Amino acid sequence: MEPRADTQRPPAYRRVLLKLSGEVLAGPDSPISMEVTKKIARQVAEVYGSGIQIAIVIGGGNIWRGTTGLKSGLDRPTADYMGMLATIIDGLALQGALEGLGIPTRVQTAVEVRNVAEPFIRRRAIRHLEKGRIVIFVGGTGNPFFSTDTTAALRASEIEAEVILKGTKVDGIYDSDPKIHPEAKRFTQLRYLDAIQKRLSVMDSTAFSLCMDNNIPIVVFNVFTPGNLRAAIFGEPIGTRVCA
């Protein structure tokens, strides 16, 4: 797919990092639904070529969570490494969906798997972005004890992304779980420190702190609503914005 110019108005950002949890790829009967994955890919395709560079960090919770391993008796590093391998599977699925739409991609991994993905090299990742390729970062940070949210904050800092767009199943950050508490209040904007002090579970404190230190805003939005990713990239008021 050739990048196409947007004739309406320029996007709000030059380079973005899209953070997706593994759960957004899951179907009712499978940890990875290619039908659902293709819907996510079509949202990315909608904004591809609008004058922006897109990197993606994908989680692996649809296949394996480190906390699951801890409950079954595994030690934390082993459980976390299994989770890193799960993100590689999700990244390859997303790559397949994007390339099926004609969008050039590269998968870069922090856990070396030579036959299926490039090792993460910062300068190479930036060069891919400059050439119009979408870069999917997998394998977490390559270290246990760090979440893929922290990976997103780290990679965004390394590639100098202007914003982290966290695509979830809800339309922002709430003061309590809206599924349990119908009266839950959605925040339209939060400061980094407020998000950390309130211990909001949408991202871990390490990720919030890293974004705060590098002044990278975070926009949390529902990625399943058609047009939401485009709205976030074009700076429309959507979801919850966490910033200074």
PDB file of C-alpha atoms in Angstrom:
ATOM      1  CA  MET A   1       0.000   0.000   0.000  1.00  0.00           C
ATOM      2  CA  GLU A   2       1.446   3.351  -1.028  1.00  0.00           C
ATOM      3  CA  PRO A   3       1.249   6.155   1.546  1.00  0.00           C
ATOM      4  CA  ARG A   4      -1.568   8.505   0.673  1.00  0.00           C
ATOM      5  CA  ALA A   5      -1.749  12.174   1.502  1.00  0.00           C
ATOM      6  CA  ASP A   6      -4.544  13.454   3.712  1.00  0.00           C
ATOM      7  CA  THR A   7      -6.093  16.462   1.990  1.00  0.00           C
ATOM      8  CA  GLN A   8      -8.176  17.664   4.937  1.00  0.00           C
ATOM      9  CA  ARG A   9      -5.718  18.709   7.630  1.00  0.00           C
ATOM     10  CA  PRO A  10      -2.352  17.676   8.990  1.00  0.00           C
ATOM     11  CA  PRO A  11      -2.052  15.134  11.821  1.00  0.00           C
ATOM     12  CA  ALA A  12      -1.172  16.347  15.303  1.00  0.00           C
ATOM     13  CA  TYR A  13       1.990  14.205  15.484  1.00  0.00           C
ATOM     14  CA  ARG A  14       4.945  13.278  13.292  1.00  0.00           C
ATOM     15  CA  ARG A  15       5.838   9.983  14.977  1.00  0.00           C
ATOM     16  CA  VAL A  16       3.572   7.928  17.256  1.00  0.00           C
ATOM     17  CA  LEU A  17       3.808   4.724  19.234  1.00  0.00           C
ATOM     18  CA  LEU A  18       0.662   2.617  19.403  1.00  0.00           C
ATOM     19  CA  LYS A  19       0.480   0.331  22.445  1.00  0.00           C
ATOM     20  CA  LEU A  20      -1.849  -2.642  22.104  1.00  0.00           C
ATOM     21  CA  SER A  21      -2.515  -5.273  24.727  1.00  0.00           C
ATOM     22  CA  GLY A  22      -2.533  -8.853  23.536  1.00  0.00           C
ATOM     23  CA  GLU A  23      -6.179  -9.131  24.572  1.00  0.00           C
ATOM     24  CA  VAL A  24      -7.299  -6.868  21.717  1.00  0.00           C
ATOM     25  CA  LEU A  25      -6.330  -9.640  19.266  1.00  0.00           C
ATOM     26  CA  ALA A  26      -8.318 -12.342  21.044  1.00  0.00           C
ATOM     27  CA  GLY A  27     -11.549 -13.858  19.783  1.00  0.00           C
ATOM     28  CA  PRO A  28     -14.306 -15.650  21.703  1.00  0.00           C
ATOM     29  CA  ASP A  29     -12.797 -19.068  21.002  1.00  0.00           C
ATOM     30  CA  SER A  30      -9.144 -18.330  20.293  1.00  0.00           C
ATOM     31  CA  PRO A  31      -6.288 -16.385  21.888  1.00  0.00           C
ATOM     32  CA  ILE A  32      -5.667 -14.860  18.451  1.00  0.00           C
ATOM     33  CA  SER A  33      -8.573 -14.125  16.118  1.00  0.00           C
ATOM     34  CA  MET A  34      -7.287 -13.116  12.694  1.00  0.00           C
ATOM     35  CA  GLU A  35     -10.669 -11.527  12.004  1.00  0.00           C
ATOM     36  CA  VAL A  36     -10.235  -9.250  15.024  1.00  0.00           C
ATOM     37  CA  THR A  37      -6.557  -8.689  14.205  1.00  0.00           C
ATOM     38  CA  LYS A  38      -7.511  -7.599  10.681  1.00  0.00           C
ATOM     39  CA  LYS A  39      -9.980  -5.075  12.130  1.00  0.00           C
ATOM     40  CA  ILE A  40      -7.142  -3.539  14.142  1.00  0.00           C
ATOM     41  CA  ALA A  41      -4.932  -3.576  11.037  1.00  0.00           C
ATOM     42  CA  ARG A  42      -7.609  -1.756   9.037  1.00  0.00           C
ATOM     43  CA  GLN A  43      -7.671   1.017  11.636  1.00  0.00           C
ATOM     44  CA  VAL A  44      -3.918   1.375  11.256  1.00  0.00           C
ATOM     45  CA  ALA A  45      -4.279   1.305   7.461  1.00  0.00           C
ATOM     46  CA  GLU A  46      -6.740   4.185   7.688  1.00  0.00           C
ATOM     47  CA  VAL A  47      -4.039   6.488   9.047  1.00  0.00           C
ATOM     48  CA  TYR A  48      -1.030   4.979   7.295  1.00  0.00           C
ATOM     49  CA  GLY A  49       0.532   7.518   4.999  1.00  0.00           C
ATOM     50  CA  SER A  50      -1.077  10.577   6.589  1.00  0.00           C
ATOM     51  CA  GLY A  51       2.352  12.075   7.059  1.00  0.00           C
ATOM     52  CA  ILE A  52       3.098  10.159  10.264  1.00  0.00           C
ATOM     53  CA  GLN A  53       5.453   7.379  11.266  1.00  0.00           C
ATOM     54  CA  ILE A  54       3.921   4.507  13.273  1.00  0.00           C
ATOM     55  CA  ALA A  55       5.559   2.113  15.693  1.00  0.00           C
ATOM     56  CA  ILE A  56       3.620  -0.513  17.644  1.00  0.00           C
ATOM     57  CA  VAL A  57       4.291  -2.324  20.906  1.00  0.00           C
ATOM     58  CA  ILE A  58       2.155  -5.436  21.396  1.00  0.00           C
ATOM     59  CA  GLY A  59       1.497  -7.373  24.589  1.00  0.00           C
ATOM     60  CA  GLY A  60       0.999 -11.107  24.989  1.00  0.00           C
ATOM     61  CA  GLY A  61      -1.618 -11.458  27.721  1.00  0.00           C
ATOM     62  CA  ASN A  62      -4.049 -13.230  25.377  1.00  0.00           C
ATOM     63  CA  ILE A  63      -1.596 -16.156  25.257  1.00  0.00           C
ATOM     64  CA  TRP A  64       0.298 -15.999  28.532  1.00  0.00           C
ATOM     65  CA  ARG A  65       0.548 -13.729  31.546  1.00  0.00           C
ATOM     66  CA  GLY A  66       3.472 -13.802  33.938  1.00  0.00           C
ATOM     67  CA  THR A  67       1.072 -13.631  36.883  1.00  0.00           C
ATOM     68  CA  THR A  68      -0.504 -16.870  35.668  1.00  0.00           C
ATOM     69  CA  GLY A  69       2.880 -18.551  35.889  1.00  0.00           C
ATOM     70  CA  LEU A  70       3.480 -17.207  39.384  1.00  0.00           C
ATOM     71  CA  LYS A  71       0.206 -18.699  40.584  1.00  0.00           C
ATOM     72  CA  SER A  72       1.195 -22.078  39.155  1.00  0.00           C
ATOM     73  CA  GLY A  73       4.559 -22.077  40.918  1.00  0.00           C
ATOM     74  CA  LEU A  74       6.949 -20.774  38.253  1.00  0.00           C
ATOM     75  CA  ASP A  75       9.596 -18.285  39.268  1.00  0.00           C
ATOM     76  CA  ARG A  76       9.075 -14.697  38.069  1.00  0.00           C
ATOM     77  CA  PRO A  77      11.867 -14.545  35.452  1.00  0.00           C
ATOM     78  CA  THR A  78      10.700 -17.773  33.766  1.00  0.00           C
ATOM     79  CA  ALA A  79       7.076 -16.640  33.742  1.00  0.00           C
ATOM     80  CA  ASP A  80       8.062 -13.259  32.303  1.00  0.00           C
ATOM     81  CA  TYR A  81      10.227 -14.783  29.571  1.00  0.00           C
ATOM     82  CA  MET A  82       7.277 -16.935  28.532  1.00  0.00           C
ATOM     83  CA  GLY A  83       5.236 -13.752  28.257  1.00  0.00           C
ATOM     84  CA  MET A  84       7.910 -12.177  26.060  1.00  0.00           C
ATOM     85  CA  LEU A  85       7.689 -15.133  23.682  1.00  0.00           C
ATOM     86  CA  ALA A  86       3.911 -14.677  23.574  1.00  0.00           C
ATOM     87  CA  THR A  87       4.348 -11.081  22.364  1.00  0.00           C
ATOM     88  CA  ILE A  88       6.432 -12.360  19.443  1.00  0.00           C
ATOM     89  CA  ILE A  89       3.543 -14.582  18.328  1.00  0.00           C
ATOM     90  CA  ASP A  90       1.123 -11.641  18.543  1.00  0.00           C
ATOM     91  CA  GLY A  91       3.532  -9.397  16.660  1.00  0.00           C
ATOM     92  CA  LEU A  92       3.801 -11.855  13.786  1.00  0.00           C
ATOM     93  CA  ALA A  93       0.002 -12.117  13.602  1.00  0.00           C
ATOM     94  CA  LEU A  94      -0.315  -8.337  13.434  1.00  0.00           C
ATOM     95  CA  GLN A  95       2.449  -8.153  10.833  1.00  0.00           C
ATOM     96  CA  GLY A  96       0.592 -10.663   8.672  1.00  0.00           C
ATOM     97  CA  ALA A  97      -2.639  -8.669   8.920  1.00  0.00           C
ATOM     98  CA  LEU A  98      -0.908  -5.392   8.028  1.00  0.00           C
ATOM     99  CA  GLU A  99       1.052  -6.831   5.131  1.00  0.00           C
ATOM    100  CA  GLY A 100      -2.156  -8.404   3.869  1.00  0.00           C
ATOM    101  CA  LEU A 101      -3.313  -4.811   3.381  1.00  0.00           C
ATOM    102  CA  GLY A 102      -0.128  -3.965   1.514  1.00  0.00           C
ATOM    103  CA  ILE A 103       1.542  -2.083   4.379  1.00  0.00           C
ATOM    104  CA  PRO A 104       5.286  -2.711   4.735  1.00  0.00           C
ATOM    105  CA  THR A 105       6.283  -3.745   8.256  1.00  0.00           C
ATOM    106  CA  ARG A 106       9.245  -4.901  10.263  1.00  0.00           C
ATOM    107  CA  VAL A 107       9.147  -6.862  13.509  1.00  0.00           C
ATOM    108  CA  GLN A 108      11.968  -6.086  15.934  1.00  0.00           C
ATOM    109  CA  THR A 109      12.444  -8.202  19.026  1.00  0.00           C
ATOM    110  CA  ALA A 110      14.324  -7.716  22.276  1.00  0.00           C
ATOM    111  CA  VAL A 111      14.538 -11.519  22.623  1.00  0.00           C
ATOM    112  CA  GLU A 112      16.635 -12.848  19.764  1.00  0.00           C
ATOM    113  CA  VAL A 113      14.706 -15.080  17.358  1.00  0.00           C
ATOM    114  CA  ARG A 114      16.711 -14.743  14.154  1.00  0.00           C
ATOM    115  CA  ASN A 115      14.447 -16.768  11.889  1.00  0.00           C
ATOM    116  CA  VAL A 116      11.339 -14.652  12.432  1.00  0.00           C
ATOM    117  CA  ALA A 117      12.317 -11.124  13.506  1.00  0.00           C
ATOM    118  CA  GLU A 118      15.126  -8.593  13.498  1.00  0.00           C
ATOM    119  CA  PRO A 119      16.920  -7.808  16.757  1.00  0.00           C
ATOM    120  CA  PHE A 120      15.968  -4.439  18.184  1.00  0.00           C
ATOM    121  CA  ILE A 121      18.434  -1.824  16.970  1.00  0.00           C
ATOM    122  CA  ARG A 122      17.391   1.753  17.656  1.00  0.00           C
ATOM    123  CA  ARG A 123      18.925   3.374  14.584  1.00  0.00           C
ATOM    124  CA  ARG A 124      17.582   0.667  12.296  1.00  0.00           C
ATOM    125  CA  ALA A 125      14.100   1.066  13.765  1.00  0.00           C
ATOM    126  CA  ILE A 126      14.183   4.812  13.130  1.00  0.00           C
ATOM    127  CA  ARG A 127      15.399   4.228   9.585  1.00  0.00           C
ATOM    128  CA  HIS A 128      12.489   1.844   8.930  1.00  0.00           C
ATOM    129  CA  LEU A 129      10.071   4.492  10.177  1.00  0.00           C
ATOM    130  CA  GLU A 130      11.642   7.142   7.967  1.00  0.00           C
ATOM    131  CA  LYS A 131      11.202   4.813   4.976  1.00  0.00           C
ATOM    132  CA  GLY A 132       7.481   4.474   5.661  1.00  0.00           C
ATOM    133  CA  ARG A 133       7.531   1.057   7.300  1.00  0.00           C
ATOM    134  CA  ILE A 134       5.537   0.261  10.427  1.00  0.00           C
ATOM    135  CA  VAL A 135       7.791  -1.195  13.106  1.00  0.00           C
ATOM    136  CA  ILE A 136       6.312  -3.701  15.566  1.00  0.00           C
ATOM    137  CA  PHE A 137       8.328  -4.073  18.760  1.00  0.00           C
ATOM    138  CA  VAL A 138       8.021  -7.450  20.499  1.00  0.00           C
ATOM    139  CA  GLY A 139       9.809  -9.376  23.221  1.00  0.00           C
ATOM    140  CA  GLY A 140       9.173  -6.696  25.826  1.00  0.00           C
ATOM    141  CA  THR A 141      12.355  -5.026  27.033  1.00  0.00           C
ATOM    142  CA  GLY A 142      14.155  -8.376  26.932  1.00  0.00           C
ATOM    143  CA  ASN A 143      14.273  -8.400  30.731  1.00  0.00           C
ATOM    144  CA  PRO A 144      11.950  -9.908  33.347  1.00  0.00           C
ATOM    145  CA  PHE A 145      10.117  -7.720  35.871  1.00  0.00           C
ATOM    146  CA  PHE A 146       9.112  -5.155  33.220  1.00  0.00           C
ATOM    147  CA  SER A 147       5.691  -4.929  31.585  1.00  0.00           C
ATOM    148  CA  THR A 148       4.944  -4.194  27.941  1.00  0.00           C
ATOM    149  CA  ASP A 149       3.571  -0.820  29.101  1.00  0.00           C
ATOM    150  CA  THR A 150       7.079  -0.031  30.324  1.00  0.00           C
ATOM    151  CA  THR A 151       8.371  -1.354  26.987  1.00  0.00           C
ATOM    152  CA  ALA A 152       6.100   1.136  25.217  1.00  0.00           C
ATOM    153  CA  ALA A 153       7.430   4.012  27.335  1.00  0.00           C
ATOM    154  CA  LEU A 154      11.024   2.878  26.742  1.00  0.00           C
ATOM    155  CA  ARG A 155      10.699   2.412  22.974  1.00  0.00           C
ATOM    156  CA  ALA A 156       8.787   5.692  22.614  1.00  0.00           C
ATOM    157  CA  SER A 157      11.648   7.449  24.381  1.00  0.00           C
ATOM    158  CA  GLU A 158      14.265   5.708  22.248  1.00  0.00           C
ATOM    159  CA  ILE A 159      12.659   6.495  18.892  1.00  0.00           C
ATOM    160  CA  GLU A 160      11.603   9.984  20.025  1.00  0.00           C
ATOM    161  CA  ALA A 161       7.878   9.375  19.549  1.00  0.00           C
ATOM    162  CA  GLU A 162       5.718  12.385  20.308  1.00  0.00           C
ATOM    163  CA  VAL A 163       2.893  10.440  21.959  1.00  0.00           C
ATOM    164  CA  ILE A 164       1.896   6.978  23.165  1.00  0.00           C
ATOM    165  CA  LEU A 165      -1.546   5.944  21.957  1.00  0.00           C
ATOM    166  CA  LYS A 166      -2.783   3.149  24.207  1.00  0.00           C
ATOM    167  CA  GLY A 167      -5.566   1.266  22.456  1.00  0.00           C
ATOM    168  CA  THR A 168      -7.799  -0.622  24.888  1.00  0.00           C
ATOM    169  CA  LYS A 169     -11.304  -2.048  25.180  1.00  0.00           C
ATOM    170  CA  VAL A 170     -12.565   0.967  27.167  1.00  0.00           C
ATOM    171  CA  ASP A 171     -12.895   4.609  26.173  1.00  0.00           C
ATOM    172  CA  GLY A 172     -10.412   6.073  28.653  1.00  0.00           C
ATOM    173  CA  ILE A 173      -9.286   5.996  32.267  1.00  0.00           C
ATOM    174  CA  TYR A 174     -11.913   5.784  35.011  1.00  0.00           C
ATOM    175  CA  ASP A 175     -11.683   6.364  38.752  1.00  0.00           C
ATOM    176  CA  SER A 176     -13.019   2.813  39.234  1.00  0.00           C
ATOM    177  CA  ASP A 177     -13.924  -0.160  37.063  1.00  0.00           C
ATOM    178  CA  PRO A 178     -16.925   0.958  34.936  1.00  0.00           C
ATOM    179  CA  LYS A 179     -17.981  -2.673  34.445  1.00  0.00           C
ATOM    180  CA  ILE A 180     -18.473  -3.028  38.190  1.00  0.00           C
ATOM    181  CA  HIS A 181     -19.364   0.557  39.066  1.00  0.00           C
ATOM    182  CA  PRO A 182     -21.774   2.126  36.528  1.00  0.00           C
ATOM    183  CA  GLU A 183     -21.301   5.495  38.246  1.00  0.00           C
ATOM    184  CA  ALA A 184     -17.544   5.470  37.569  1.00  0.00           C
ATOM    185  CA  LYS A 185     -16.169   8.788  36.352  1.00  0.00           C
ATOM    186  CA  ARG A 186     -14.029   9.010  33.237  1.00  0.00           C
ATOM    187  CA  PHE A 187     -11.128  11.412  33.302  1.00  0.00           C
ATOM    188  CA  THR A 188     -10.606  13.539  30.199  1.00  0.00           C
ATOM    189  CA  GLN A 189      -7.122  14.579  31.325  1.00  0.00           C
ATOM    190  CA  LEU A 190      -4.734  13.577  34.105  1.00  0.00           C
ATOM    191  CA  ARG A 191      -1.301  14.608  35.257  1.00  0.00           C
ATOM    192  CA  TYR A 192       1.358  11.907  35.400  1.00  0.00           C
ATOM    193  CA  LEU A 193       1.689  12.274  39.175  1.00  0.00           C
ATOM    194  CA  ASP A 194      -2.069  11.965  39.681  1.00  0.00           C
ATOM    195  CA  ALA A 195      -2.117   8.746  37.628  1.00  0.00           C
ATOM    196  CA  ILE A 196       0.742   7.347  39.726  1.00  0.00           C
ATOM    197  CA  GLN A 197      -0.691   8.415  43.078  1.00  0.00           C
ATOM    198  CA  LYS A 198      -4.164   7.111  42.259  1.00  0.00           C
ATOM    199  CA  ARG A 199      -2.524   3.794  41.250  1.00  0.00           C
ATOM    200  CA  LEU A 200      -4.643   3.633  38.106  1.00  0.00           C
ATOM    201  CA  SER A 201      -4.215   0.193  36.598  1.00  0.00           C
ATOM    202  CA  VAL A 202      -4.302   1.238  32.945  1.00  0.00           C
ATOM    203  CA  MET A 203      -0.474   1.415  33.024  1.00  0.00           C
ATOM    204  CA  ASP A 204       2.069   0.576  35.690  1.00  0.00           C
ATOM    205  CA  SER A 205       3.889   3.246  37.679  1.00  0.00           C
ATOM    206  CA  THR A 206       7.222   2.531  35.971  1.00  0.00           C
ATOM    207  CA  ALA A 207       5.706   3.321  32.570  1.00  0.00           C
ATOM    208  CA  PHE A 208       4.034   6.495  33.856  1.00  0.00           C
ATOM    209  CA  SER A 209       7.293   7.619  35.469  1.00  0.00           C
ATOM    210  CA  LEU A 210       9.324   7.037  32.321  1.00  0.00           C
ATOM    211  CA  CYS A 211       6.809   9.000  30.250  1.00  0.00           C
ATOM    212  CA  MET A 212       6.869  11.787  32.833  1.00  0.00           C
ATOM    213  CA  ASP A 213      10.678  11.939  32.814  1.00  0.00           C
ATOM    214  CA  ASN A 214      10.733  12.189  29.011  1.00  0.00           C
ATOM    215  CA  ASN A 215       7.584  14.323  28.660  1.00  0.00           C
ATOM    216  CA  ILE A 216       5.730  11.861  26.430  1.00  0.00           C
ATOM    217  CA  PRO A 217       1.948  12.268  26.653  1.00  0.00           C
ATOM    218  CA  ILE A 218      -0.294   9.194  26.747  1.00  0.00           C
ATOM    219  CA  VAL A 219      -3.733   8.992  25.138  1.00  0.00           C
ATOM    220  CA  VAL A 220      -5.913   6.082  26.305  1.00  0.00           C
ATOM    221  CA  PHE A 221      -8.832   5.278  23.980  1.00  0.00           C
ATOM    222  CA  ASN A 222     -11.088   2.494  22.738  1.00  0.00           C
ATOM    223  CA  VAL A 223      -9.352   1.003  19.721  1.00  0.00           C
ATOM    224  CA  PHE A 224     -12.443  -0.998  18.710  1.00  0.00           C
ATOM    225  CA  THR A 225     -14.514   2.094  17.911  1.00  0.00           C
ATOM    226  CA  PRO A 226     -14.101   2.787  14.187  1.00  0.00           C
ATOM    227  CA  GLY A 227     -12.242   6.027  13.541  1.00  0.00           C
ATOM    228  CA  ASN A 228     -10.877   6.381  17.071  1.00  0.00           C
ATOM    229  CA  LEU A 229      -7.244   5.773  16.142  1.00  0.00           C
ATOM    230  CA  ARG A 230      -7.490   8.363  13.406  1.00  0.00           C
ATOM    231  CA  ALA A 231      -9.147  10.824  15.791  1.00  0.00           C
ATOM    232  CA  ALA A 232      -6.351  10.323  18.342  1.00  0.00           C
ATOM    233  CA  ILE A 233      -3.637  10.844  15.729  1.00  0.00           C
ATOM    234  CA  PHE A 234      -5.295  13.999  14.447  1.00  0.00           C
ATOM    235  CA  GLY A 235      -5.472  15.444  17.957  1.00  0.00           C
ATOM    236  CA  GLU A 236      -9.211  15.297  18.504  1.00  0.00           C
ATOM    237  CA  PRO A 237     -10.391  15.225  22.135  1.00  0.00           C
ATOM    238  CA  ILE A 238     -10.851  11.507  22.713  1.00  0.00           C
ATOM    239  CA  GLY A 239     -10.420   9.127  25.616  1.00  0.00           C
ATOM    240  CA  THR A 240      -8.111  10.263  28.420  1.00  0.00           C
ATOM    241  CA  ARG A 241      -4.907  12.228  27.997  1.00  0.00           C
ATOM    242  CA  VAL A 242      -2.118  11.842  30.576  1.00  0.00           C
ATOM    243  CA  CYS A 243       0.475  14.594  30.441  1.00  0.00           C
ATOM    244  CA  ALA A 244       2.393  17.179  32.440  1.00  0.00           C
TER     245      ALA A 244
END
